[in-house]
Amino acid sequence: MRANVPHHGGVLDTSAPAEPQVTWRWPALAGLVSAGLGLGVAEAVAGLLGRAATPVVAVGEAFIDRVPGWLKDLAVEWFGTADKAVLIGGVLVVFAALSAGIGVLTARHRGAGLLAAAALGIVAAVAVWTRPDTTATDLLPTIVGAGASLVALDRLVERAVVAGREPPASERSASSRDDESRRRFLRATAVVAGIAALSGSVGRWLGSRRSGVEESREALAVDLGDESAVPPPRGVDLGVEDAEPWQTPNDVFYRIDTALSVPLVRAEDWRLRVHGLVEREVSLTFDQLVDIGLVERWVTLTCVSNEVGGYLAGNALWSGVPVAEVLARAGPVSRADAVRSTSADGWTAGTPLDVLTDGRDALFAIAMNGQPLPVEHGFPVRMVVPGLYGYVSATKWVVDVEVSRFDDFDAYWTTRGWSERGPIKTASRIEVPRSGATVRAGRVAVAGMAWAQHRGIQSVEVRVDDGPWRRARLGAVPSTDTWRQWVWEWDAEPGDHELRVRAITADGELQIEDEAPPAPDGATGWHRVSVEVQD
């Protein structure tokens, strides 16, 4: 007779003890937290070095550079000026999912998991290295962050395997030991997560402190004096309730660009190089640029991604130095027909040379509405060119101007299918009442904006349903380079109605009726809104 052999129902059980199963959630958490540590350490090192090339920003910008133009247009259409926040969020979600998966893989196959984590770090390093303004120093935050993440991953997953081991049913009475291992794992992950959060916060603080950009802006604000009090010209704003103001405040001025992490350039460190097909190369410091002489001009800017009736347009008082005067110092040669301007982050635009030298108020702007340029809008210097969409003219953080020929270079957006020269198309929109609004019968103000920069607006007409076109009353304008506010008083009758608007330029050109999307050279069509009129 055999002693001490377990059996059930008279049948001997000679199988080996069941192996404990490891739940996936603990290794996934280990992968997620270790990746967070890597990001936090990278932020801290980047802040310490005063660099902006963190892994998330670099991967996001690499994604922006490689996606087709139609997808970028779709992002702007769906998310507007929140497109960058959405992209960063998307990058973080994908990164989190990959990191959690790597944690699970490491628990099952340690070597393969660590190799996958290293590969993720290499992808981030390549993204950093391919940024136009990268130096070898920019790789250091990603390398150090990836190293910290690998060490944490190896240690945390080892604890996660112990903590997440599910014993066979016959051994589950000894749960106190399992509970203690889980508590140890959770304490370790909490410590690592805390270090990650602290590192990221310190990195962002160090970055902002070391850049000194805000201090540079504040010093410039003192030099500019109290120009922020300059009011808009008389008669430009018709005072219609709920209509957009004629002057767009800086904090709500639209922003569309490819910079996830805005370049941080102090005015004291800024330089502008003018070269290429010129008689002499010119290099200017910020003070030397300002010494040429500042002028103030009201100019409306429009993004080529603006849909019919859209709000990717804004009007401001720009202070700066005429581009033509800077170019004259270099002396462009006769065969040149274009200027390739480059931002501090490597973004490029191609602008017709004749537009910059035909007498219009094209500026190297240093101030916006009487205040130094906001960092997001190009501090310390950006280009402002009336009559051209921003993608071919409005280079922010501009540091390089190359006089050239269109057939000798490519610019950022023209390589992605957009037209080469980008003149702004005539546009008008209805702001009051909004589409879908319900209004009371009787006298109703229908109002909005119309623009045709550097040509000007002669008249605006409004139509109700299939009725006749009615001429609107126009606000004043300081020049042809700004939008024009308009209003028409409508005797509204009960029912559902459609309102349409169209504009006519100062040289008699009627706004294009046919509808077309923004790509490749700007949207066209008459804006329309539907309203309900009640007794």
Coordinates of C-alpha atoms in Angstrom, one line a residue, residues 74-361:
L74 CA -8.5 66.9 -41.9
A75 CA -7.0 67.3 -38.4
V76 CA -7.3 71.1 -38.8
E77 CA -10.9 70.8 -40.0
W78 CA -11.9 68.5 -37.1
F79 CA -9.9 69.9 -34.2
G80 CA -8.9 73.5 -35.3
T81 CA -6.3 75.1 -33.2
A82 CA -6.5 72.1 -30.8
D83 CA -4.9 69.8 -33.4
K84 CA -1.5 69.8 -31.6
A85 CA -3.0 68.9 -28.2
V86 CA -4.9 66.0 -29.9
L87 CA -1.7 64.8 -31.6
I88 CA 0.3 64.9 -28.4
G89 CA -2.5 63.0 -26.7
G90 CA -2.5 60.5 -29.5
V91 CA 1.2 60.0 -29.3
L92 CA 1.0 59.4 -25.5
V93 CA -1.9 56.9 -25.9
V94 CA 0.0 54.9 -28.5
F95 CA 3.2 55.1 -26.4
A96 CA 1.3 53.9 -23.3
A97 CA -0.2 51.0 -25.1
L98 CA 3.1 49.9 -26.5
S99 CA 4.8 50.3 -23.1
A100 CA 2.1 48.2 -21.4
G101 CA 2.5 45.5 -24.1
I102 CA 6.3 45.6 -23.6
G103 CA 5.8 45.0 -19.9
V104 CA 3.7 41.9 -20.6
L105 CA 6.3 40.7 -23.2
T106 CA 9.1 41.1 -20.7
A107 CA 7.3 39.1 -18.1
R108 CA 7.0 36.2 -20.6
H109 CA 10.3 36.6 -22.4
R110 CA 12.7 38.9 -20.6
G111 CA 15.2 39.3 -23.4
A112 CA 12.6 40.0 -26.1
G113 CA 10.8 42.5 -23.9
L114 CA 14.0 44.4 -23.1
L115 CA 14.9 44.4 -26.8
A116 CA 11.5 45.8 -27.7
A117 CA 11.9 48.5 -25.1
A118 CA 15.3 49.4 -26.5
A119 CA 13.8 49.5 -30.0
L120 CA 11.2 52.0 -28.8
G121 CA 14.0 54.2 -27.4
I122 CA 15.8 54.0 -30.7
V123 CA 12.7 55.1 -32.6
A124 CA 12.5 58.1 -30.4
A125 CA 16.2 58.9 -30.8
V126 CA 15.9 58.7 -34.6
A127 CA 12.9 61.1 -34.4
V128 CA 15.0 63.5 -32.4
W129 CA 18.0 63.2 -34.7
T130 CA 16.0 63.9 -37.9
R131 CA 14.7 67.3 -36.5
P132 CA 16.2 70.0 -38.7
D133 CA 17.7 71.9 -35.8
T134 CA 19.1 68.9 -33.9
T135 CA 22.6 68.7 -32.5
A136 CA 24.3 65.8 -30.8
T137 CA 23.4 67.2 -27.5
D138 CA 19.7 66.9 -28.3
L139 CA 20.1 63.1 -28.3
L140 CA 21.2 63.0 -24.6
P141 CA 17.8 63.4 -23.0
T142 CA 16.3 60.5 -25.0
I143 CA 19.3 58.3 -24.4
V144 CA 19.4 58.9 -20.7
G145 CA 15.6 58.5 -20.5
A146 CA 15.6 55.3 -22.4
G147 CA 18.4 53.9 -20.1
A148 CA 16.4 54.8 -17.0
S149 CA 13.3 53.2 -18.5
L150 CA 15.1 49.9 -19.3
V151 CA 16.5 49.6 -15.8
A152 CA 13.2 50.3 -14.2
L153 CA 11.4 47.9 -16.6
D154 CA 13.7 45.0 -15.7
R155 CA 13.4 45.6 -11.9
L156 CA 9.6 46.3 -11.9
V157 CA 8.7 43.4 -14.1
E158 CA 10.6 41.0 -11.9
R159 CA 8.5 42.2 -8.9
A160 CA 5.4 42.2 -11.0
V161 CA 5.9 38.5 -11.9
V162 CA 6.0 37.6 -8.2
A163 CA 3.2 39.9 -7.3
G164 CA 1.0 38.7 -10.1
R165 CA 1.5 35.0 -9.7
E166 CA -1.8 33.3 -9.2
P167 CA -1.2 30.1 -7.2
P168 CA -3.2 26.9 -7.8
A169 CA -6.5 26.5 -6.0
S170 CA -5.0 24.0 -3.6
E171 CA -2.4 26.6 -2.4
R172 CA -4.6 29.7 -2.2
S173 CA -5.0 29.6 1.5
A174 CA -1.5 31.0 1.8
S175 CA -2.6 34.4 0.5
S176 CA -0.8 36.6 3.0
R177 CA 2.5 36.0 1.3
D178 CA 1.0 36.9 -2.1
D179 CA -0.6 40.0 -0.6
E180 CA 2.7 41.2 0.8
S181 CA 4.5 40.7 -2.6
R182 CA 1.8 42.8 -4.3
R183 CA 2.1 45.5 -1.7
R184 CA 5.9 45.6 -2.3
F185 CA 5.3 45.8 -6.1
L186 CA 2.8 48.6 -5.7
R187 CA 5.1 50.5 -3.4
A188 CA 7.9 50.2 -5.9
T189 CA 5.7 51.4 -8.8
A190 CA 4.4 54.3 -6.7
V191 CA 8.0 55.4 -6.0
V192 CA 9.0 55.1 -9.7
A193 CA 5.8 57.0 -10.8
G194 CA 6.5 59.7 -8.2
I195 CA 10.1 60.1 -9.5
A196 CA 8.7 60.2 -13.1
A197 CA 6.3 63.0 -12.2
L198 CA 8.8 64.9 -10.3
S199 CA 11.4 64.6 -13.0
G200 CA 9.0 65.8 -15.6
S201 CA 7.9 68.8 -13.6
V202 CA 11.5 69.8 -12.7
G203 CA 12.4 69.4 -16.4
R204 CA 9.7 71.7 -17.6
W205 CA 10.6 74.2 -14.8
L206 CA 14.3 74.1 -15.7
G207 CA 13.5 74.5 -19.4
S208 CA 11.4 77.6 -18.9
R209 CA 13.9 79.1 -16.5
R210 CA 16.9 78.4 -18.6
S211 CA 15.4 79.7 -21.9
G212 CA 14.9 83.2 -20.5
V213 CA 12.4 83.9 -23.3
E214 CA 9.8 85.4 -21.1
E215 CA 12.4 87.6 -19.4
S216 CA 13.5 88.7 -22.9
R217 CA 9.9 89.5 -23.9
E218 CA 9.4 91.5 -20.7
A219 CA 12.5 93.6 -21.4
L220 CA 11.3 94.3 -24.9
A221 CA 7.9 95.3 -23.6
V222 CA 9.5 98.0 -21.5
D223 CA 11.4 99.2 -24.6
L224 CA 8.2 99.3 -26.7
G225 CA 6.5 101.5 -24.1
D226 CA 2.7 101.8 -23.8
E227 CA 1.9 101.1 -27.4
S228 CA -0.7 98.5 -26.4
A229 CA -3.1 101.3 -25.8
V230 CA -3.3 102.2 -29.5
P231 CA -7.0 101.9 -30.4
P232 CA -8.3 100.6 -33.7
P233 CA -9.1 103.4 -36.3
R234 CA -12.4 105.1 -35.9
G235 CA -15.4 103.4 -37.7
V236 CA -13.8 100.0 -38.3
D237 CA -16.1 98.3 -35.7
L238 CA -19.8 98.6 -36.3
G239 CA -20.7 97.6 -32.8
V240 CA -22.9 94.6 -33.7
E241 CA -23.6 92.4 -30.7
D242 CA -22.0 88.9 -30.8
A243 CA -20.0 89.8 -34.0
E244 CA -16.2 89.2 -33.9
P245 CA -14.2 92.3 -33.0
W246 CA -12.3 94.0 -35.8
Q247 CA -9.1 93.8 -33.9
T248 CA -8.3 90.3 -32.8
P249 CA -6.7 90.0 -29.3
N250 CA -3.4 88.2 -29.1
D251 CA -4.7 85.4 -26.8
V252 CA -7.4 84.3 -29.3
F253 CA -5.6 84.9 -32.5
Y254 CA -5.6 81.7 -34.5
R255 CA -2.4 79.6 -34.5
I256 CA -1.7 76.9 -37.1
D257 CA 1.8 75.7 -37.5
T258 CA 3.9 72.5 -37.3
A259 CA 5.7 73.2 -34.1
L260 CA 4.6 71.0 -31.2
S261 CA 7.4 72.5 -29.0
V262 CA 7.7 76.2 -30.0
P263 CA 11.3 77.4 -30.5
L264 CA 12.7 79.2 -27.6
V265 CA 14.8 82.1 -28.9
R266 CA 15.8 85.1 -26.9
A267 CA 15.9 88.5 -28.6
E268 CA 19.5 88.8 -27.4
D269 CA 20.5 85.6 -29.2
W270 CA 18.5 86.1 -32.4
R271 CA 20.3 86.5 -35.7
L272 CA 18.9 86.9 -39.2
R273 CA 21.0 85.8 -42.2
V274 CA 20.2 87.2 -45.6
H275 CA 22.1 85.4 -48.4
G276 CA 21.8 83.5 -51.7
L277 CA 21.3 85.4 -55.0
V278 CA 22.4 88.7 -53.5
E279 CA 25.3 91.2 -54.1
R280 CA 26.3 91.0 -50.5
E281 CA 25.4 88.7 -47.5
V282 CA 23.8 90.5 -44.6
S283 CA 23.6 89.4 -40.9
L284 CA 21.5 91.3 -38.4
T285 CA 21.1 91.1 -34.7
F286 CA 17.8 92.0 -33.1
D287 CA 19.0 95.5 -32.2
Q288 CA 20.4 96.1 -35.6
L289 CA 17.1 95.1 -37.2
V290 CA 15.1 97.4 -34.9
D291 CA 17.6 100.3 -35.6
I292 CA 16.6 100.2 -39.3
G293 CA 13.3 101.7 -38.1
L294 CA 10.0 100.3 -36.9
V295 CA 6.6 100.9 -38.6
E296 CA 3.1 99.9 -37.5
R297 CA 0.6 98.4 -39.9
W298 CA -2.8 96.8 -39.5
V299 CA -2.8 93.5 -41.4
T300 CA -5.2 90.6 -41.5
L301 CA -3.7 87.1 -41.7
T302 CA -5.5 84.1 -43.1
C303 CA -4.6 80.4 -43.0
V304 CA -4.9 78.5 -46.3
S305 CA -6.7 75.7 -44.3
N306 CA -9.6 78.0 -43.5
E307 CA -12.9 76.6 -44.7
V308 CA -15.7 78.8 -46.1
G309 CA -17.1 80.6 -43.1
G310 CA -14.2 79.5 -41.0
Y311 CA -12.4 81.4 -38.2
L312 CA -8.7 80.7 -39.1
A313 CA -8.2 84.4 -39.8
G314 CA -7.3 87.4 -37.5
N315 CA -6.5 91.1 -37.7
A316 CA -3.8 92.8 -35.6
L317 CA -1.6 95.8 -35.4
W318 CA 1.9 94.6 -36.3
S319 CA 5.1 96.5 -35.5
G320 CA 8.2 95.7 -37.5
V321 CA 10.8 96.5 -40.1
P322 CA 9.8 96.5 -43.8
V323 CA 11.2 93.3 -45.5
A324 CA 12.0 95.4 -48.6
E325 CA 14.5 97.5 -46.6
V326 CA 16.3 94.5 -45.3
L327 CA 16.5 92.9 -48.8
A328 CA 17.7 96.2 -50.3
R329 CA 20.8 96.0 -48.0
A330 CA 21.6 92.6 -49.5
G331 CA 20.9 93.6 -53.1
P332 CA 19.0 90.7 -54.8
V333 CA 20.3 90.0 -58.3
S334 CA 18.0 90.3 -61.3
R335 CA 17.4 86.6 -62.0
A336 CA 16.1 86.0 -58.4
D337 CA 12.3 85.5 -58.2
A338 CA 11.8 84.0 -54.7
V339 CA 12.8 84.1 -51.1
R340 CA 13.1 81.0 -49.0
S341 CA 12.6 81.8 -45.3
T342 CA 13.5 79.4 -42.6
S343 CA 12.3 79.2 -39.0
A344 CA 14.5 78.4 -36.0
D345 CA 13.0 74.9 -36.0
G346 CA 13.7 74.3 -39.7
W347 CA 10.3 75.0 -41.2
T348 CA 10.5 76.7 -44.6
A349 CA 8.3 78.9 -46.8
G350 CA 8.8 80.1 -50.4
T351 CA 7.6 83.7 -51.1
P352 CA 7.6 85.6 -54.4
L353 CA 10.3 88.2 -54.3
D354 CA 8.2 90.7 -56.2
V355 CA 5.5 90.6 -53.5
L356 CA 8.1 91.5 -50.8
T357 CA 9.4 94.4 -52.8
D358 CA 6.3 95.9 -54.5
G359 CA 5.6 98.5 -51.8
R360 CA 3.1 96.5 -49.7
D361 CA 3.6 96.4 -45.9

